[in-house]
Coordinates of C-alpha atoms in Angstrom, one line a residue:
X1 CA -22.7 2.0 -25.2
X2 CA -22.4 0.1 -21.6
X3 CA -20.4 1.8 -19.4
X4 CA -17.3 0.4 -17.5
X5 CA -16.3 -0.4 -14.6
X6 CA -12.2 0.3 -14.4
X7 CA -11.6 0.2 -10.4
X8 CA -12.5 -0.6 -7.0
X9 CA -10.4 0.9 -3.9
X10 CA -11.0 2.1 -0.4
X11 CA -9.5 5.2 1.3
X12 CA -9.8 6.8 4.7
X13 CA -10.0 10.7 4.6
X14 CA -11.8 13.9 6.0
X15 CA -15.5 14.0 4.6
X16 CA -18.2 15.6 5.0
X17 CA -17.6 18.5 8.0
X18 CA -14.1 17.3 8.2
X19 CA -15.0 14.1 10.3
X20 CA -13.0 11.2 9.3
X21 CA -14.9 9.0 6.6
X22 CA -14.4 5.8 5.3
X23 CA -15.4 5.5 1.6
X24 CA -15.5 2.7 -1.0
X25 CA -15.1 4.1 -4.9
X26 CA -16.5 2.3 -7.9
X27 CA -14.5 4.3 -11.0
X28 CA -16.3 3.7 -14.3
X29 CA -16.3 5.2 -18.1
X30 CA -20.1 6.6 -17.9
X31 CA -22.2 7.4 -14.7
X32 CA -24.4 4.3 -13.6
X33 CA -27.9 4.1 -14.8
X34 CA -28.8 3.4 -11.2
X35 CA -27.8 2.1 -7.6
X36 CA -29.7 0.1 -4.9
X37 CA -28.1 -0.3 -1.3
X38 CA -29.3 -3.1 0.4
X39 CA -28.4 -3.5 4.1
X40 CA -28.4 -7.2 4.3
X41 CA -27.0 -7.3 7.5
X42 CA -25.9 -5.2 10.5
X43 CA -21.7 -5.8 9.2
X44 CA -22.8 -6.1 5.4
X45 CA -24.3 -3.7 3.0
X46 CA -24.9 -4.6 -1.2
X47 CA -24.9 -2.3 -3.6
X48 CA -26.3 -2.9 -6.9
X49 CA -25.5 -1.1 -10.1
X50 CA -27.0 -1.2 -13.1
X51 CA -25.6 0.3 -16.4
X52 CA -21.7 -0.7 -15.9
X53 CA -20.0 -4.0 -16.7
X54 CA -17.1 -5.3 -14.7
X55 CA -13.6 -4.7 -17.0
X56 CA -11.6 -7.2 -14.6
X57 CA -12.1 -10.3 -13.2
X58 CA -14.2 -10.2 -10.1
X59 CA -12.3 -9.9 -6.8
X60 CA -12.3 -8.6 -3.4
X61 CA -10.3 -5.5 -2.3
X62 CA -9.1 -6.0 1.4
X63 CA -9.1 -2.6 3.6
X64 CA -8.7 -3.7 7.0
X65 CA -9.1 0.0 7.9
X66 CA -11.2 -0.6 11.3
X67 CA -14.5 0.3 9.6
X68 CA -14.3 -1.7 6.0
X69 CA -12.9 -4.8 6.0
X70 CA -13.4 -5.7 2.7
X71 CA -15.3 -5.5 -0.6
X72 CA -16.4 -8.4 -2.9
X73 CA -16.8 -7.2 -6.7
X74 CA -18.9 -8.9 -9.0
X75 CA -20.3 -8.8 -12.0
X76 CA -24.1 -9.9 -12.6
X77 CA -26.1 -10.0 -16.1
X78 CA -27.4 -6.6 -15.3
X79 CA -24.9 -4.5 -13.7
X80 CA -22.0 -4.7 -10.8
X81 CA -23.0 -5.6 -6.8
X82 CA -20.3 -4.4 -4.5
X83 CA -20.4 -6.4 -1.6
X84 CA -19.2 -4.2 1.9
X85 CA -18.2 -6.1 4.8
X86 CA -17.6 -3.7 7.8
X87 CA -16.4 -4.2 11.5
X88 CA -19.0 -1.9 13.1
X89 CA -22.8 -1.0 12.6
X90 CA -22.9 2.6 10.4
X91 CA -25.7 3.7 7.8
X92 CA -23.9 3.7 4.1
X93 CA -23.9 7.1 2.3
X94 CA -23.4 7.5 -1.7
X95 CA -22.9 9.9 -4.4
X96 CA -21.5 10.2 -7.7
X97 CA -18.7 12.9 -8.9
X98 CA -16.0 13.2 -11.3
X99 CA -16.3 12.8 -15.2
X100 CA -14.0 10.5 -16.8
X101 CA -13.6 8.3 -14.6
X102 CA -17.0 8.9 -13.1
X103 CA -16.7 8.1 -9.1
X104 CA -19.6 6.5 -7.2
X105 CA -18.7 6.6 -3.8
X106 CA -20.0 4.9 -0.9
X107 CA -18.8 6.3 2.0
X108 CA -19.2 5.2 6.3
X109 CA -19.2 7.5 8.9
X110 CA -16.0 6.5 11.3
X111 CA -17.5 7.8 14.6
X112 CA -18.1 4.1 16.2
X113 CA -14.1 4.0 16.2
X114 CA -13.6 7.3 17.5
X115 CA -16.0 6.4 20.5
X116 CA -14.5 3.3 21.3
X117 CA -10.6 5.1 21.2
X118 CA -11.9 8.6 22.1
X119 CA -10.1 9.4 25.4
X120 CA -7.9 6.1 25.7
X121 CA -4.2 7.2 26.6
X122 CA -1.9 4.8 24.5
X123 CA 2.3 4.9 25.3
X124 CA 4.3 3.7 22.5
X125 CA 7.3 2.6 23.2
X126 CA 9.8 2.8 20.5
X127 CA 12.4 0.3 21.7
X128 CA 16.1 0.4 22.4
X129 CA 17.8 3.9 21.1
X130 CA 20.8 5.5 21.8
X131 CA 23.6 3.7 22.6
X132 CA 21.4 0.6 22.7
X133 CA 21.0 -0.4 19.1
X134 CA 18.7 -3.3 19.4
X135 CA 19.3 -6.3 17.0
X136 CA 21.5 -5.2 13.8
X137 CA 20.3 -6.7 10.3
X138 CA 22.4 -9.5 8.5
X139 CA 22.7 -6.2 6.0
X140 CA 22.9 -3.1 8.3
X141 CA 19.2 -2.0 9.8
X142 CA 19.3 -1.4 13.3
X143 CA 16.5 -2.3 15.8
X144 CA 16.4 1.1 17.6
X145 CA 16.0 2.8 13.9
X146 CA 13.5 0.6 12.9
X147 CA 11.3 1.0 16.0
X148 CA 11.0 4.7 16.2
X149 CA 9.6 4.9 12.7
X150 CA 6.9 2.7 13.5
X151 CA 6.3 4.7 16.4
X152 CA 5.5 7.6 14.7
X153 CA 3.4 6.0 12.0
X154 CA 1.7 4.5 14.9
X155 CA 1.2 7.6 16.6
X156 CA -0.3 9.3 13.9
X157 CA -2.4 5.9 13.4
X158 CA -3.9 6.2 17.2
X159 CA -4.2 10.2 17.0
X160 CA -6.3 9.3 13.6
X161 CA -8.7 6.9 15.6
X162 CA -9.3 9.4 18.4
X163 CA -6.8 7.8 20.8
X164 CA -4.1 10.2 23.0
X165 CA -1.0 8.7 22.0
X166 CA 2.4 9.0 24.2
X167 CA 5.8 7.9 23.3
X168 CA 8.6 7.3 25.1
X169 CA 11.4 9.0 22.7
X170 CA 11.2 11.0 19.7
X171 CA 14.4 10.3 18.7
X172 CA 17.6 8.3 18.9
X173 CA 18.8 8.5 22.6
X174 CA 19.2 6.7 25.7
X175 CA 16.4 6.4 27.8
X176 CA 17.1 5.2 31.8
X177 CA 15.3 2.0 32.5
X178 CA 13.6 4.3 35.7
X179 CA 12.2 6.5 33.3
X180 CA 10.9 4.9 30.0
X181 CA 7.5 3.0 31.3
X182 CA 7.2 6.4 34.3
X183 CA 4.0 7.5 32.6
X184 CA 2.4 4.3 32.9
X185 CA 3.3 3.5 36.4
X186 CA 1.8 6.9 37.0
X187 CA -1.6 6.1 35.7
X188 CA -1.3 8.6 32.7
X189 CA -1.9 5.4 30.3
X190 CA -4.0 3.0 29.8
X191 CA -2.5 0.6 28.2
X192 CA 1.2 0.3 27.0
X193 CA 2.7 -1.3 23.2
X194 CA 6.2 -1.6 23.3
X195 CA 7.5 -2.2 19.6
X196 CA 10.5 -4.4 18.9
X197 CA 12.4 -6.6 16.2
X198 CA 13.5 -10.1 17.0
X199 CA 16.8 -11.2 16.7
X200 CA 17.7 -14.7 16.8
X201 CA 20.6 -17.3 16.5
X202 CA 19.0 -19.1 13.7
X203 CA 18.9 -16.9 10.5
X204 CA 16.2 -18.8 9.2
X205 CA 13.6 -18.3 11.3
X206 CA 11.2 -15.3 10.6
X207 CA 7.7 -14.2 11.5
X208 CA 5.5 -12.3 13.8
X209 CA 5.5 -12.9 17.9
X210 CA 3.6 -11.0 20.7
X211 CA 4.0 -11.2 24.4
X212 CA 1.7 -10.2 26.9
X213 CA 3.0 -8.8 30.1
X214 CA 1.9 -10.3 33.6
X215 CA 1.7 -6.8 34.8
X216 CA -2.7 -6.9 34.0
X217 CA -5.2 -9.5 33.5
X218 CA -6.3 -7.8 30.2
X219 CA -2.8 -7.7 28.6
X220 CA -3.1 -11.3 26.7
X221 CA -6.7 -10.1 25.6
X222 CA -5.0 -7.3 23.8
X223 CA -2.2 -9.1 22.9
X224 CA -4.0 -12.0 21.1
X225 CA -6.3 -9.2 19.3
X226 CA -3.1 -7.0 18.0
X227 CA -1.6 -10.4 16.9
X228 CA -4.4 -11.6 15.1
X229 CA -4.5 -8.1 13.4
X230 CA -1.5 -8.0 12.6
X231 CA -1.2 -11.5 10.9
X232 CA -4.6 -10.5 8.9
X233 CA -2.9 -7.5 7.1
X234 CA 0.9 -9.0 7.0
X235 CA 0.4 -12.8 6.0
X236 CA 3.8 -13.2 8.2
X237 CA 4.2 -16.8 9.6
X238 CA 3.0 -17.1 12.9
X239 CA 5.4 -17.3 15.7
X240 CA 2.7 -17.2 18.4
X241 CA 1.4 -15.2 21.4
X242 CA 3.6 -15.3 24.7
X243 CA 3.9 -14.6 28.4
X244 CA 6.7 -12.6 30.1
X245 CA 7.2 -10.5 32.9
X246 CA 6.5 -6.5 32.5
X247 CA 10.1 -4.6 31.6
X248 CA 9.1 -2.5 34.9
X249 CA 8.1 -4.5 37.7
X250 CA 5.3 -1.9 38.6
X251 CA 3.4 -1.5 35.9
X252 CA -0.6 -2.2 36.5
X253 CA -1.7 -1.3 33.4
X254 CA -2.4 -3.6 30.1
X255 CA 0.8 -4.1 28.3
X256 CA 2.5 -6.0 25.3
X257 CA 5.4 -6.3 23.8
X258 CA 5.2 -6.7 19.8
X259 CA 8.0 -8.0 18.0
X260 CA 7.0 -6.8 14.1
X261 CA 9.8 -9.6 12.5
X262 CA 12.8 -10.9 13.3
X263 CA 15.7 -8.4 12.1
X264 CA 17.9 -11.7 11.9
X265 CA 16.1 -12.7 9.0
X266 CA 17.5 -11.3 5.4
X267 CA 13.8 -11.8 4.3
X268 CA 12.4 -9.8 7.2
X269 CA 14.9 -6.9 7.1
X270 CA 14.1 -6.5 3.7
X271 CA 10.5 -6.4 4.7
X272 CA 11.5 -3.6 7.0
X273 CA 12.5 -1.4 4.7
X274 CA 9.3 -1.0 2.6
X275 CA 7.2 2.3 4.3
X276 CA 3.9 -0.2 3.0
X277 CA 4.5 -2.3 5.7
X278 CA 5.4 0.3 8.3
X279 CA 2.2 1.8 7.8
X280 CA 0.6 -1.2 7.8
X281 CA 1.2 -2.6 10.8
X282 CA 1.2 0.7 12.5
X283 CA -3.0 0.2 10.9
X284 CA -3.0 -3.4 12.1
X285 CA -1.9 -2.8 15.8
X286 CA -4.0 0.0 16.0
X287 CA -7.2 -1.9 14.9
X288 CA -6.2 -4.8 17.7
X289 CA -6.0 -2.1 20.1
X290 CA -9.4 -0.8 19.1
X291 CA -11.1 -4.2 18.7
X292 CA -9.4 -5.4 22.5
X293 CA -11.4 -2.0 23.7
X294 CA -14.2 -2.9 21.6
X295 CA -15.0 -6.2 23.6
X296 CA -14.2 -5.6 26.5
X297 CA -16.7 -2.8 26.5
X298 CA -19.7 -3.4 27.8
X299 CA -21.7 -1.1 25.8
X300 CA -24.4 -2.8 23.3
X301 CA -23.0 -2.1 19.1
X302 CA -25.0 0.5 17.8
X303 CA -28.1 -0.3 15.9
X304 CA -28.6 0.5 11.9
X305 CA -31.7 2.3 11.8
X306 CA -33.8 0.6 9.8
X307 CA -34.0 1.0 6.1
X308 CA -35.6 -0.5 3.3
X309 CA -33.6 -1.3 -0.1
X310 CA -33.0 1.9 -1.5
X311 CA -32.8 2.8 -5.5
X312 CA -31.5 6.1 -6.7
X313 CA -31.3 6.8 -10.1
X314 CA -28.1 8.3 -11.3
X315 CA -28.0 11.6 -13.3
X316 CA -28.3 11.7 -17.2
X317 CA -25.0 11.6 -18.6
X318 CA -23.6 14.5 -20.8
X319 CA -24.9 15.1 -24.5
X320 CA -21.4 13.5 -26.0
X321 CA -20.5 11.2 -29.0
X322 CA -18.8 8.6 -27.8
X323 CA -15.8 6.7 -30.4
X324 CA -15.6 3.5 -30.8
X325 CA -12.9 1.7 -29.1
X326 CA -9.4 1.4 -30.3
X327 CA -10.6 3.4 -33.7
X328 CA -8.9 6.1 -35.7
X329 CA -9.5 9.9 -35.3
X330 CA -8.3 13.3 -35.8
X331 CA -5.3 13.8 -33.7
X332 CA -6.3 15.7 -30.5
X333 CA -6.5 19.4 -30.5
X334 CA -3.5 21.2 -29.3
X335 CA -3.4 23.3 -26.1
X336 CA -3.3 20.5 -24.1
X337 CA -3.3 21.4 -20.1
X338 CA -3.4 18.5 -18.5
X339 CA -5.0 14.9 -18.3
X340 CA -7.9 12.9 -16.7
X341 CA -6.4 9.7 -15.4
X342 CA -8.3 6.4 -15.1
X343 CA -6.2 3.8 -13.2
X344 CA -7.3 0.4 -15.1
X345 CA -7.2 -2.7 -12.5
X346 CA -6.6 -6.0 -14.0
X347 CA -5.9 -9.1 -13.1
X348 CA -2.5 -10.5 -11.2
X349 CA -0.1 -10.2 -13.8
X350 CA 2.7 -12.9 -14.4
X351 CA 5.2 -14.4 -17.0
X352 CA 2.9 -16.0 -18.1
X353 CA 1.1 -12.6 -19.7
X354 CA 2.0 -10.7 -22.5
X355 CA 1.9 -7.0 -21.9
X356 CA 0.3 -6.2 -25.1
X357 CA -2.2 -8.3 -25.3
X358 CA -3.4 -7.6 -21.6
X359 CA -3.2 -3.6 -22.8
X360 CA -5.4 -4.5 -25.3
X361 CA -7.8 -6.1 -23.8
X362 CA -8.2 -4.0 -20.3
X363 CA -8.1 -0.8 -22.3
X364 CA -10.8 -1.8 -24.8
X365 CA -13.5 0.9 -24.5
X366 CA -11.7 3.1 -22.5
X367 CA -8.7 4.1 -24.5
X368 CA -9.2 6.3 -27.8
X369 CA -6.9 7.5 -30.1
X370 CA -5.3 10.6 -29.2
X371 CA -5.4 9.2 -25.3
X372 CA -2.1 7.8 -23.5
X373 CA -1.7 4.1 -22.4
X374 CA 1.0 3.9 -19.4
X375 CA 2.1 1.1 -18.1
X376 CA 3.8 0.6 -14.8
X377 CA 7.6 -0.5 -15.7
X378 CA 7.4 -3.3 -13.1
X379 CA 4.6 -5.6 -13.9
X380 CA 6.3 -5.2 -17.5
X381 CA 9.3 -6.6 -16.3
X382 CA 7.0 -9.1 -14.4
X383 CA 5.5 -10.4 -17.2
X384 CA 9.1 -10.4 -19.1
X385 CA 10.2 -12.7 -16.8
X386 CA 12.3 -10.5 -14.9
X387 CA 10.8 -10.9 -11.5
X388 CA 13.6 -13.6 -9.8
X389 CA 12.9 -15.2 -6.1
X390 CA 15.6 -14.4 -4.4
X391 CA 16.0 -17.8 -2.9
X392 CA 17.4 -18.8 -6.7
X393 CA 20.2 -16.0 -6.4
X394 CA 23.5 -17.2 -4.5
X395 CA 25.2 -13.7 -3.6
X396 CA 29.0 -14.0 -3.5
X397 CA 31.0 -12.3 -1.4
X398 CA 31.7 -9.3 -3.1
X399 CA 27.4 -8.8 -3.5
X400 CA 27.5 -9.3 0.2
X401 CA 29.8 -6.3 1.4
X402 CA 29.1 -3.9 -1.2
X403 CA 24.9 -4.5 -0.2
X404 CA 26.3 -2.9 2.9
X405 CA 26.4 0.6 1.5
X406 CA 23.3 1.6 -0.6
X407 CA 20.6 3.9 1.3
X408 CA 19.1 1.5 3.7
X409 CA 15.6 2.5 2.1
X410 CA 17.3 1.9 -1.7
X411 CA 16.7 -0.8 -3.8
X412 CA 20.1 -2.6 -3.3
X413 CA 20.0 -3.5 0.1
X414 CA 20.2 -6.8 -0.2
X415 CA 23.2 -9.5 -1.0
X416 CA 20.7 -11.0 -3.6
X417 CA 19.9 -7.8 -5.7
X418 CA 23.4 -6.3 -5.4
X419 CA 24.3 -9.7 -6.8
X420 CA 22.0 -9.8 -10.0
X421 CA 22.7 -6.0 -10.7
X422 CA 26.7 -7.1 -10.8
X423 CA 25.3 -9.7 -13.4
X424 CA 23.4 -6.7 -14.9
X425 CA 26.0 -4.3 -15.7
X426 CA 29.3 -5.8 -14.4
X427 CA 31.4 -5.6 -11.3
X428 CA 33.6 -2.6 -12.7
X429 CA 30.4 -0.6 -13.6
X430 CA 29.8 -1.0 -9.6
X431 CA 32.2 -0.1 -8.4
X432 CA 33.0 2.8 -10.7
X433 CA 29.4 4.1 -9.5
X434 CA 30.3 3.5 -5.8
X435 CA 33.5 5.8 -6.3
X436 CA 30.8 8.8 -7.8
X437 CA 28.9 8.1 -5.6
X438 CA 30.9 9.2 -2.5
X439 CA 32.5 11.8 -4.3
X440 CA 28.9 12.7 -5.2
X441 CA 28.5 12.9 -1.9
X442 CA 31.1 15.0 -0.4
X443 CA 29.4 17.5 -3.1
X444 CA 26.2 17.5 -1.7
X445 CA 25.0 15.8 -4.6
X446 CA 22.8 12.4 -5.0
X447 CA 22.2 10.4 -7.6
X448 CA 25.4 10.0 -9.1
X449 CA 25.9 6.2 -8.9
X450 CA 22.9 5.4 -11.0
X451 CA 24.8 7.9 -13.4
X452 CA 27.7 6.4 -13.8
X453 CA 26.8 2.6 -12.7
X454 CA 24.0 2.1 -15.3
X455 CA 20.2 4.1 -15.1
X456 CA 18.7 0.6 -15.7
X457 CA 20.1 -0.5 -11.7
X458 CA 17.6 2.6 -10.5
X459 CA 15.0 0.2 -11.6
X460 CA 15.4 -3.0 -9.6
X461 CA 12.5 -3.4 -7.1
X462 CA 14.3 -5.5 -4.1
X463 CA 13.1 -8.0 -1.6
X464 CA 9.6 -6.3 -0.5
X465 CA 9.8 -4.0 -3.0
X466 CA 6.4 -5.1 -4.7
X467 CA 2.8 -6.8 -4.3
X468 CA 2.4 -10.6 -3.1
X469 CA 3.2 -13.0 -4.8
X470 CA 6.3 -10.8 -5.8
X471 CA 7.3 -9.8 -2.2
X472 CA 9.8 -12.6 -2.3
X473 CA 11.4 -11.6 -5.1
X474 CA 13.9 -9.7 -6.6
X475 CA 12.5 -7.6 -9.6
X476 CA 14.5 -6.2 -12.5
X477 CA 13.9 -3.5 -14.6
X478 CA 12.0 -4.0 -18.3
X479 CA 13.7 -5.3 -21.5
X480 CA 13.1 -3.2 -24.3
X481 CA 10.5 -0.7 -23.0
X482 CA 10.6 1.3 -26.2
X483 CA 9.9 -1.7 -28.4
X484 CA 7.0 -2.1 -26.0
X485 CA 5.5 1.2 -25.6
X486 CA 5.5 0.8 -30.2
X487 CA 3.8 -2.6 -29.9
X488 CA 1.4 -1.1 -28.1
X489 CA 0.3 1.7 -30.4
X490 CA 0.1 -0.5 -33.2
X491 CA -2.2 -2.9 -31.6
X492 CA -4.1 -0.5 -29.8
X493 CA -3.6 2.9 -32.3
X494 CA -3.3 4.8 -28.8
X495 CA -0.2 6.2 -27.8
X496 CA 1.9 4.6 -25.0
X497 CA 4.6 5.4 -22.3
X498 CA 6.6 3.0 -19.8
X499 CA 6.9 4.7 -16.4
X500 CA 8.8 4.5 -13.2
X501 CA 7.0 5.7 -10.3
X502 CA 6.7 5.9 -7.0
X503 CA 5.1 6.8 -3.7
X504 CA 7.2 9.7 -3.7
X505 CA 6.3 11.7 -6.3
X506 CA 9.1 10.4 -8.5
X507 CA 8.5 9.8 -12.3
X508 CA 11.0 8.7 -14.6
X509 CA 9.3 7.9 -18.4
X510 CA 11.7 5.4 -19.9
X511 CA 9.8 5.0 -23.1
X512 CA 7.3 7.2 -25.2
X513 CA 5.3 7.2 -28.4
X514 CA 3.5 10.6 -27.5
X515 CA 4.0 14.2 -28.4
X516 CA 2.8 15.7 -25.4
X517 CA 4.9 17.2 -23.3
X518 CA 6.6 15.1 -20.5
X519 CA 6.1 17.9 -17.8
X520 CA 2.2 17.1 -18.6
X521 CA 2.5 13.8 -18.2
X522 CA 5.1 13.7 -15.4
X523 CA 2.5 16.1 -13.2
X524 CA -0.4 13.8 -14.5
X525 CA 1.6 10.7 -12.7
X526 CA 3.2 12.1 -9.8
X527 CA 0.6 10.9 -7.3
X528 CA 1.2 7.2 -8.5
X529 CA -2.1 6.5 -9.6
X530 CA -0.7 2.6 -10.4
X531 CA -0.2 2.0 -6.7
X532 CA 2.7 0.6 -5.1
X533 CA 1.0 -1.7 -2.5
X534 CA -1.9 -4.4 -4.2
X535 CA -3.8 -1.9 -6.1
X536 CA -3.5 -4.4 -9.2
X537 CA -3.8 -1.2 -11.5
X538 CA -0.9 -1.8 -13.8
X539 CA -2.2 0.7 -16.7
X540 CA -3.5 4.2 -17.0
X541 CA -5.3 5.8 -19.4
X542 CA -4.6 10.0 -19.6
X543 CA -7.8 11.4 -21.5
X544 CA -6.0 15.1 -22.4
X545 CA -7.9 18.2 -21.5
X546 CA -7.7 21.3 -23.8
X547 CA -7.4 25.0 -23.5
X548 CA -11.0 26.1 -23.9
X549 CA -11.3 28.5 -27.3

């Protein structure tokens, strides 16, 4: 039987002798029959695999990670070609690993980067703090907050690269205008990015802006390549690149002043609130500042050494009998310790899908009975219907101050959601959770107004809180997930769950047709293997694994 392919994702992580790696990972039900790397061009490398058919439409996976910029998947009569555009010459390494799924990995070595950055002195300069708050959100972000945690995703971005980041305050304090830029004017750094949010008069206007300062001839080189970057990995409109004056009038080093969003914008607060986009642009300003070094360098690119087409041939797979798909069998033996996970990407889901049928479909040779099909609560509700743009909600006033409360990082921070979970669960069921919720709090205790206010509000996804083209929208929590997860079995005859997770290790199941125990399957779901970001990997299969007699 032909052999699957189930994903396609990138990662950046230690490798071989610790060194920093970029890899690119074809997941798949059985090992491929073969490979063949063909380096087509300096910036492109193809590999061919033969044995495996593509389980999703074909697509491109976008990295943006300073070595991979993206990866075109298709599928041809004979195998998969991965297509690997990268943004500096390196020789492509590959193995396979894993069993179920089965993990060919193609991995770069991330030295170029680290010799372009190694040595460069960055200062970061978290704006405002203190008693100088910055701009304030229409809701209640503050500028100064904002700022420092980019900073530190920023920093760890630039010590990552091989860059010697500085910053200009750790925390939330007030920083004399003498002092802030003093390590730049004293030729510790070579270039300076001070990070801002904009805040304007007109609430309407949003969007990315960098200025350059006047301070060094190379400042609107960097700026423009940071900008460019930045717009790549956001999709933000586009509010331009600028001159101004350097904040300290002797400064004679590179410098730029980057102003993420504007804060004034409901849209762009929400934005601000999603750790995804922190990190990203921390990534994104991070690549500008390493492709502004990059060319400006005089050095030639590294050469690939030459290499004909290669063809390895993969190792025999395991002595096994495979089931068909979606067929009967003896339940599974008991003992179970754990699970296998296979993350199953699929196509953009919208209302237009129905959940069942797209189960059925993507998991078609991959699930067996006695497996477990979860689903990721949120594309449910997507497909349901449940996803709302938030420019159809009118908050009233009441949504308006009590969106001032939540967590700013919670998923009611905005007039819009606060206003369609009042329509959820009712204004008294609010407000009843508000009350236990501060009284929650003077106990040291947290979660107490999802308790009282309704579970099914700990569900909403706000503004931001999900992929494009969603990002815009307000997304509610799943109609009926147990009547779901059922469907499911009986169209499939593999047991199903509905799950909540997220990037921090949270898992709540809200529906189940399985035995197994949910501490099994909460540990085998913990690290989020759907994604959060635009992994388009809406299902998982758990293959249980069992006590050895």
């Amino acid at each position: 039987m032909e052999g699957l392919v189930t994903n396609v994702w990138t990662t950046v992580g230690p490798g071989p002798g610790g060194q920093p790696i970029s890899t690119v990972v074809l997941e798949s039900t059985h090992p491929p029959a073969t490979w063949r790397v063909k380096e087509r061009e300096p910036l492109e490398v193809e590999v061919a695999v033969s044995g495996l058919a593509l389980n999703f439409p074909p697509s491109r996976v976008v990295a943006l990670d300073g070595m991979v910029r993206e990866v075109a998947v298709t599928g041809q009569e004979d195998g998969v070609t991965l297509t690997i555009s990268l943004e500096h010459p390196s020789p492509p390494n590959l193995g396979v690993a894993g069993d179920g799924p089965y993990r060919l990995a193609c991995w770069f070595d991330r030295s170029p980067l680290r010799s372009i950055l190694q040595g460069v002195t960055v200062l970061v300069d978290p704006g405002h703090g203190g008693r100088d708050a910055g701009g304030r959100g229409p809701i209640n972000l503050l500028e100064k907050d904002v700022t420092l945690k980019v900073a530190r995703y920023l920093v760890a971005e630039l010590r990552a690269w091989g860059a010697r980041p500085l910053v200009t305050r750790h925390d939330d304090r007030d920083l004399p205008a003498g002092t802030r830029f003093l390590a730049a004017r004293q030729g510790e750094a070579d270039l300076v990015v001070s990070l801002h949010t904009d805040h304007l008069r007109d609430p309407e206007v949003r969007g990315l802006k960098t200025t350059y300062w006047t301070s060094d001839p190379e400042s609107e080189h960097l700026a423009r390549h940071i900008h460019r970057c930045l717009l790549e990995r956001t999709g933000f409109p586009d509010r331009g690149v600028h001159r101004s004056a350097p904040p300290d009038p002797h400064l004679r080093v590179p410098g730029v002043t980057v102003e993420l969003v504007c804060i004034s914008n409901l849209l762009d607060e929400a934005w601000l609130r999603s750790t995804t986009f922190l990190s990203r642009a921390a990534r994104a300003i991070t690549r500008g500042i390493k492709d502004h070094l990059a060319a400006a360098s005089s050095r030639p690119p590294a050469e690939l050494p030459p290499q004909a087409a290669r063809e390895t041939r993969a190792p025999a797979p395991p002595d096994r009998t495979r089931t068909a798909p979606h067929t009967r069998r003896e339940p599974p033996a008991p003992h179970v310790t754990g699970f296998r996970v296979i993350p199953v990407r699929t196509h953009l889901l919208s209302e237009e899908d129905d959940m069942v049928e797209v189960v059925t479909r993507y998991t078609r040779g991959i699930a067996e009975p006695g497996d477990v099909i979860c689903v990721a609560e949120s594309p449910l509700a997507v497909t349901q219907g449940r996803a709302i743009p938030s420019s159809q909600v009118k908050a009233g006033l009441v949504a308006r101050i009590l969106s001032k409360f939540p967590d700013p990082d919670g998923s009611l921070g905005t007039p819009q959601a606060m206003q369609l979970a009042i329509s959820e669960v009712g204004l008294g069921r609010i407000l009843l959770g508000g009350v236990a919720a501060a009284l929650g709090r003077a106990a040291g205790r947290r979660g107490d107004f999802f308790r009282v206010a309704g579970q099914p509000l700990a569900l909403i996804d706000d503004i931001a809180g999900t992929m494009p083209p969603y990002d815009r929208h307000v997304v509610l929590g799943p109609r009926h997930p147990q009547k779901v997860a059922e469907a499911i079995k009986r169209a499939t005859g593999v047991d199903a769950l509905i799950a909540d997770v997220n990037d921090i290790r949270c898992v709540d199941i809200l529906a189940s047709t399985t035995g197994h125990p949910e501490a099994l399957l909460v540990e085998a779901l913990r690290d989020n293997p759907f994604g959060n970001d635009d992994q388009c990997t809406p299902i998982v299969v758990l293959k249980p694994l069992h006590r050895p007699n």
